[in-house]
Amino acid sequence: MYFAEVKNIVKEHHLKPLKRKIVNDPVWGFIEWDSPLLLDLISHPYVQRLRRIKQLGLSSLVYPGANHTRFEHVIGAMHLVRSALDVLKTKGHEITEEETTGVLAAILLHDIGHGPFSHALEESMVKGISHEVISKLFMHQLNREFDGRLDLAIQIFAGEYHKKFLHQLVSSQLDMDRLDYLKRDSFYSGVSEGIVSSDRIIKMLNIRNDELVVESKGIYSIEKFLIARRLMYWQVYMHKTVLSAEHMMISVLKRAHELASDGDNVFAPPALGVFLRGDISRHEFESGDNETVKSALQLFAELDDTDILSSIKEWTRHSDVILSTLSRSIINRNLFKIKLSSHPVTEKKRAELRERVMKTFSVTSSEADYFVISGTATNNAYMPSVEQINILFKNGKIKDIKDASDINLSGLSTTVRKYFVCYPREIILK
């Protein structure tokens, strides 16, 4: 309907036809847009870089089809935001074309700050700074390049625009980001538990008191959405083998960083080498100086999955036994054995594992820590303490989904914590 209206306006006023982009997405079908700003943004190297960053990190080592990228995800999320805006407009809510473009640009750029392999290496490149913060820095840099045309998008992204519901479409307990990645990740992984009724949820969206609500007819779809999130976290995002692979890769980069910092000429593409040596840190990103931040962002933008994989392939031949052993294990998918428990790993258990690693690989006690990895995995399907998913009833009353549902959802709003320990399969335990 939107493009038909545009064609009529163009024809009536003898205007030059707008350039239109159409992509065929395997999850949502044909996606199309014609905003000059969005077309320019999508063509920008910062956004094109997302084609080289896997959406699910190392999950393809468990689910071979899970090779989709952040680029596909942001395009899909943008499509869902467009659909949601169309629904809200038909229900009488005023949303200007400027606001439409602003929120679409915000969702398009919301993941632009992800490093290689997405969440798997969240702090391996720059410690103490999240991808959300880097995304915002990228948006400000792009805004300077685009002469302020992203002012509104940045306000919406940061939750500073007076129409709060626009920010909620981008980032909330029920945003279009989550609706896309659940269905997309389910599609590519083959895990059907992630399939949710996205179309129905969007059709049931409304606005009350400047906040998104879901009309009561959509309550069962919201219940399934929350359950799907919980199941996908344990089956895909925090699958135990994925956890093992991701923490092995973190250990590999930690060892490479240690060697590079000590002057070892560790192989790495130029940009990765800068981060391994520690020449760029959190300070450069938070300096406040535009040129310093721009330089740091440019180096970060040169990083993608191929830099990490090509380096790890080369490191399989490195003289350092830790770096080469871990690298070969990842490349050949000889992943560490992992055990999950509801209780923390005891120091006695860690000491036993370190002792066996020392004997098996002829390494010191401190070096054995690279082979014995422990940590925690948490799952929060729903966090009403942060923000609620509100259900709108016909009588005008609004209730949190936890109170509106006729099934007990309290378990979904409880943080589930699991403890794990990873170690080489070569170790034989008594």
XYZ file of C-alpha atoms in Angstrom:
430
model
C 0.000 0.000 0.000
C 2.814 2.392 0.921
C 4.610 2.056 -2.419
C 1.361 2.360 -4.385
C 0.723 5.724 -2.680
C 4.270 6.875 -3.491
C 3.816 5.914 -7.177
C 0.570 7.934 -7.374
C 2.229 11.022 -5.865
C 5.173 10.698 -8.270
C 2.849 10.335 -11.261
C 0.590 13.223 -10.207
C 3.414 15.713 -9.678
C 5.637 14.489 -12.527
C 8.422 13.701 -10.085
C 11.448 11.547 -10.789
C 10.651 8.018 -9.531
C 12.277 7.092 -6.235
C 14.904 4.414 -6.273
C 13.541 1.291 -4.626
C 15.385 -1.679 -3.156
C 13.878 -5.162 -2.918
C 15.482 -8.191 -1.280
C 14.105 -11.705 -1.069
C 14.465 -12.843 2.528
C 13.963 -16.573 3.233
C 12.228 -15.790 6.531
C 9.918 -12.850 5.678
C 9.724 -12.986 1.887
C 10.150 -9.816 -0.169
C 11.378 -6.800 1.797
C 11.370 -3.410 0.101
C 12.238 0.175 0.968
C 12.837 3.406 -0.921
C 14.098 5.920 1.656
C 17.233 7.593 0.239
C 18.717 7.696 3.759
C 18.161 3.973 4.332
C 19.552 3.131 0.901
C 22.700 5.138 1.656
C 23.072 3.582 5.103
C 22.716 0.029 3.846
C 25.381 0.708 1.211
C 27.801 2.074 3.809
C 30.834 -0.133 4.612
C 29.942 -0.111 8.321
C 26.626 -1.836 7.553
C 27.991 -4.058 4.780
C 30.527 -5.350 7.310
C 27.639 -7.102 9.079
C 27.554 -9.555 6.155
C 30.830 -10.929 7.523
C 29.684 -11.416 11.115
C 27.692 -14.511 12.009
C 24.487 -13.911 13.907
C 24.977 -16.939 16.160
C 28.715 -16.917 16.665
C 29.967 -20.505 16.807
C 26.539 -22.173 16.908
C 27.144 -23.608 13.440
C 29.516 -26.099 15.103
C 26.357 -27.627 16.608
C 23.717 -26.594 14.058
C 25.411 -26.679 10.613
C 22.797 -24.435 8.999
C 23.263 -21.590 11.472
C 25.536 -19.549 9.222
C 23.278 -16.525 8.802
C 24.672 -13.066 9.470
C 23.930 -9.895 11.387
C 23.174 -8.192 8.052
C 20.236 -10.486 7.348
C 18.965 -9.920 10.878
C 18.991 -6.108 10.774
C 17.228 -6.108 7.402
C 14.576 -8.465 8.810
C 14.157 -6.412 11.985
C 13.749 -3.267 9.879
C 11.019 -5.005 7.899
C 9.148 -5.909 11.099
C 9.377 -2.332 12.388
C 7.874 -1.119 9.098
C 5.037 -3.653 9.507
C 4.437 -2.570 13.108
C 4.325 1.109 12.125
C 1.768 0.352 9.417
C -0.428 -1.439 11.967
C -0.177 1.395 14.484
C -1.039 3.983 11.819
C -4.197 2.083 10.852
C -5.256 2.257 14.510
C -5.193 6.032 14.437
C -1.764 6.801 15.855
C 0.098 9.622 14.148
C 3.600 8.722 13.029
C 5.282 11.105 10.610
C 7.450 10.082 7.674
C 10.439 11.609 9.460
C 9.724 9.463 12.524
C 9.243 6.416 10.315
C 12.633 6.899 8.686
C 14.205 7.627 12.061
C 13.042 4.448 13.758
C 13.874 2.342 10.678
C 17.399 3.783 10.672
C 17.691 3.091 14.414
C 16.783 -0.597 14.057
C 18.990 -0.947 10.974
C 21.999 0.301 12.955
C 21.223 -1.248 16.343
C 23.770 -4.089 15.902
C 26.435 -2.182 13.996
C 28.767 -2.286 17.016
C 29.025 -6.073 17.164
C 32.527 -7.496 16.941
C 33.557 -10.765 15.256
C 31.272 -13.725 16.013
C 28.747 -11.424 17.710
C 28.192 -12.116 21.427
C 30.802 -14.895 21.527
C 33.662 -12.379 21.641
C 31.798 -9.453 23.209
C 34.763 -8.181 25.238
C 37.654 -9.984 23.581
C 38.484 -7.040 21.334
C 37.780 -4.138 23.705
C 37.296 -4.929 27.385
C 34.753 -3.042 29.447
C 32.646 -1.728 26.582
C 29.484 -3.322 25.164
C 28.408 -3.606 21.534
C 25.473 -1.278 22.318
C 27.896 1.492 23.299
C 30.002 0.926 20.188
C 26.824 0.910 18.065
C 25.928 4.338 19.420
C 29.439 5.627 18.681
C 29.151 4.334 15.115
C 25.781 6.073 14.763
C 27.268 9.401 15.889
C 30.138 8.965 13.433
C 27.697 8.201 10.621
C 25.629 11.203 11.655
C 28.634 13.443 11.102
C 29.157 11.881 7.671
C 25.459 12.301 6.837
C 25.285 15.957 7.975
C 22.988 15.376 10.943
C 20.375 13.263 9.139
C 20.587 10.649 11.912
C 19.746 13.013 14.768
C 16.269 11.559 15.214
C 17.443 7.955 14.788
C 19.991 8.435 17.579
C 17.391 9.991 19.873
C 15.053 7.043 19.286
C 17.856 4.506 19.739
C 18.892 6.101 23.049
C 15.306 6.388 24.317
C 15.536 10.193 24.376
C 12.722 10.932 21.890
C 9.405 12.023 23.382
C 7.489 9.163 21.705
C 8.664 6.317 23.919
C 6.922 3.600 21.885
C 9.285 4.189 18.958
C 12.242 3.247 21.168
C 10.309 0.195 22.404
C 10.023 -1.079 18.832
C 13.843 -1.068 18.719
C 14.695 -2.126 22.275
C 12.291 -3.544 24.857
C 10.986 -6.804 26.282
C 8.920 -7.147 23.099
C 10.874 -5.456 20.334
C 11.183 -6.239 16.641
C 14.806 -7.246 17.194
C 13.676 -10.231 19.292
C 10.807 -11.135 16.985
C 13.210 -11.366 14.066
C 16.069 -13.224 15.713
C 13.827 -15.841 17.322
C 12.212 -16.799 14.039
C 15.396 -16.371 11.988
C 17.581 -18.350 14.383
C 14.918 -21.060 14.560
C 14.745 -21.218 10.760
C 18.497 -21.558 10.217
C 19.248 -23.800 13.190
C 16.289 -26.072 12.543
C 15.168 -25.768 16.171
C 11.393 -25.395 15.837
C 10.888 -24.247 19.434
C 11.826 -20.724 18.381
C 8.906 -20.276 15.986
C 6.577 -17.550 17.250
C 3.436 -15.919 15.839
C 5.201 -12.724 14.776
C 2.469 -11.585 12.400
C -0.234 -11.982 15.019
C 1.802 -10.210 17.692
C 2.393 -7.257 15.361
C -1.297 -7.127 14.389
C -2.204 -6.972 18.096
C 0.132 -4.055 18.892
C -1.357 -0.786 20.096
C -0.325 2.293 22.078
C -1.566 3.484 25.459
C 0.061 6.237 27.528
C 2.814 6.500 24.913
C 3.831 2.862 25.469
C 3.419 -0.277 23.390
C 0.706 -2.643 24.555
C -0.653 -5.898 23.174
C -4.396 -6.258 22.737
C -5.810 -9.105 24.817
C -6.535 -11.266 21.755
C -2.772 -11.660 21.384
C -2.101 -12.904 24.915
C -1.470 -16.525 23.892
C 1.001 -15.437 21.231
C 2.917 -13.487 23.900
C 2.957 -16.535 26.178
C 4.446 -18.593 23.353
C 6.944 -15.820 22.598
C 8.275 -15.900 26.175
C 8.427 -19.686 26.285
C 10.199 -19.722 22.909
C 12.847 -17.329 24.248
C 13.524 -19.575 27.207
C 13.781 -22.712 25.077
C 15.973 -21.107 22.420
C 18.420 -19.875 25.026
C 19.121 -23.347 26.377
C 18.826 -25.203 23.076
C 20.744 -22.799 20.826
C 22.257 -19.670 22.382
C 23.618 -21.453 25.459
C 23.856 -24.994 24.154
C 26.643 -26.600 26.159
C 28.789 -27.400 23.121
C 28.412 -23.818 21.896
C 29.502 -22.583 25.326
C 32.580 -24.809 25.126
C 33.534 -23.582 21.645
C 32.992 -19.906 22.494
C 35.068 -20.034 25.672
C 37.826 -21.897 23.846
C 37.933 -19.097 21.294
C 38.041 -16.521 24.093
C 41.012 -18.409 25.563
C 42.754 -18.497 22.182
C 42.468 -14.725 21.793
C 43.531 -14.189 25.388
C 46.690 -16.232 24.768
C 47.392 -14.441 21.480
C 46.977 -11.104 23.263
C 49.383 -12.194 26.004
C 52.010 -13.284 23.467
C 51.603 -10.177 21.297
C 51.855 -7.893 24.354
C 55.129 -9.603 25.255
C 56.590 -8.845 21.822
C 55.881 -12.169 20.087
C 55.241 -11.630 16.384
C 51.873 -13.397 16.438
C 50.282 -13.576 12.983
C 47.235 -11.309 12.586
C 45.700 -9.036 9.946
C 46.733 -5.407 10.639
C 43.558 -4.300 12.459
C 43.406 -7.419 14.632
C 47.094 -7.008 15.461
C 46.391 -3.544 16.842
C 43.796 -4.918 19.265
C 45.899 -7.951 20.226
C 48.812 -5.712 21.181
C 46.480 -3.502 23.206
C 47.211 -0.394 21.155
C 43.487 0.364 21.120
C 41.539 0.089 24.364
C 38.346 1.297 26.000
C 40.028 4.678 26.582
C 40.150 5.535 22.867
C 36.430 4.807 22.459
C 35.511 6.890 25.509
C 37.995 9.728 24.973
C 35.386 12.177 23.734
C 37.734 13.400 21.036
C 36.038 12.924 17.669
C 39.210 12.148 15.749
C 40.449 9.619 18.315
C 37.067 7.891 18.413
C 36.856 7.946 14.616
C 40.262 6.272 14.313
C 39.322 3.589 16.867
C 35.990 2.932 15.142
C 37.679 2.641 11.746
C 40.026 -0.033 13.065
C 37.151 -1.832 14.795
C 35.144 -1.711 11.553
C 37.924 -3.634 9.803
C 37.389 -6.604 12.136
C 35.106 -9.465 11.181
C 34.884 -13.252 11.441
C 37.388 -13.837 8.639
C 40.166 -12.067 10.589
C 39.679 -14.378 13.548
C 39.388 -17.607 11.545
C 42.364 -16.891 9.290
C 44.467 -16.082 12.339
C 43.418 -19.206 14.234
C 44.279 -21.327 11.168
C 47.745 -19.816 11.152
C 48.137 -20.191 14.916
C 47.743 -23.987 14.620
C 51.430 -23.948 13.564
C 52.651 -21.565 16.273
C 55.478 -22.707 18.538
C 53.511 -21.860 21.677
C 51.854 -25.111 22.771
C 48.851 -23.363 24.320
C 48.042 -21.223 21.284
C 48.614 -24.024 18.763
C 46.737 -26.699 20.729
C 43.673 -24.542 21.316
C 43.699 -23.347 17.702
C 43.862 -26.881 16.285
C 41.055 -27.947 18.599
C 38.788 -25.201 17.280
C 39.687 -25.632 13.600
C 39.197 -29.413 13.767
C 36.192 -29.194 16.100
C 37.902 -31.225 18.788
C 36.055 -29.220 21.413
C 36.552 -29.409 25.141
C 34.262 -31.615 27.150
C 31.834 -29.535 29.187
C 29.844 -30.344 32.290
C 26.955 -28.223 33.579
C 25.717 -28.141 37.145
C 23.359 -26.185 39.373
C 26.286 -25.639 41.766
C 29.592 -23.793 41.273
C 32.659 -25.840 40.350
C 34.691 -26.533 43.474
C 38.320 -25.467 43.725
C 39.185 -29.079 44.503
C 37.711 -30.128 41.143
C 39.541 -27.333 39.304
C 42.808 -28.287 40.978
C 42.369 -31.913 39.928
C 41.696 -30.881 36.332
C 44.676 -28.501 36.266
C 46.942 -31.234 37.594
C 45.920 -33.599 34.816
C 46.330 -30.875 32.181
C 49.833 -30.124 33.441
C 50.825 -33.771 33.037
C 49.089 -34.264 29.676
C 50.295 -31.090 27.930
C 53.515 -30.366 29.898
C 52.432 -26.877 30.916
C 52.757 -24.879 34.141
C 49.975 -24.389 36.684
C 49.142 -20.891 35.397
C 49.194 -22.089 31.776
C 46.817 -24.918 32.703
C 44.106 -22.283 33.292
C 43.823 -21.932 29.510
C 42.683 -25.557 29.365
C 40.387 -25.589 32.403
C 37.640 -23.051 31.839
C 34.782 -22.457 34.258
C 31.967 -19.945 34.352
C 28.236 -19.381 34.512
C 25.378 -19.248 32.018
C 22.189 -17.364 32.864
C 18.782 -17.197 31.224
C 16.245 -14.386 31.674
C 13.252 -15.024 29.437
C 11.289 -12.103 30.893
C 12.367 -9.274 33.184
C 9.281 -7.338 34.390
C 11.455 -5.509 36.925
C 13.163 -3.792 33.980
C 10.145 -3.323 31.726
C 6.783 -5.023 31.422
C 4.899 -6.466 28.483
C 1.474 -4.914 28.988
C -1.793 -6.473 27.860
C -4.680 -4.167 26.917
C -8.168 -5.495 27.664
C -11.418 -4.378 26.002
C -12.520 -2.522 29.146
C -9.377 -0.379 28.900
C -7.536 -2.006 31.779
C -3.854 -2.836 31.362
C -2.071 -5.737 33.056
C 1.435 -7.137 32.971
C 1.506 -10.385 30.972
C 2.573 -12.233 34.144
C -0.685 -11.164 35.828
C -2.890 -11.311 32.741
C -1.960 -14.857 31.726
C -4.002 -17.797 33.004
C -0.840 -19.926 33.209
C 1.970 -19.494 35.708
C 4.708 -17.433 34.046
C 6.626 -16.699 37.243
C 9.284 -19.250 36.268
C 10.023 -17.291 33.090
C 10.740 -14.133 35.096
C 13.181 -15.951 37.381
C 16.879 -15.911 36.505
C 18.109 -19.448 35.841
C 21.815 -19.877 36.482
C 23.961 -22.844 35.471
C 27.632 -23.415 36.225
C 30.013 -25.112 33.823
C 33.553 -26.363 33.504
C 35.337 -27.195 30.228
C 38.487 -29.293 29.810
C 40.271 -31.297 27.076
C 38.801 -34.664 26.229
C 42.286 -36.172 26.456
C 42.060 -35.898 30.236
C 40.873 -39.123 31.823
C 38.989 -38.566 35.055
C 38.601 -41.163 37.745
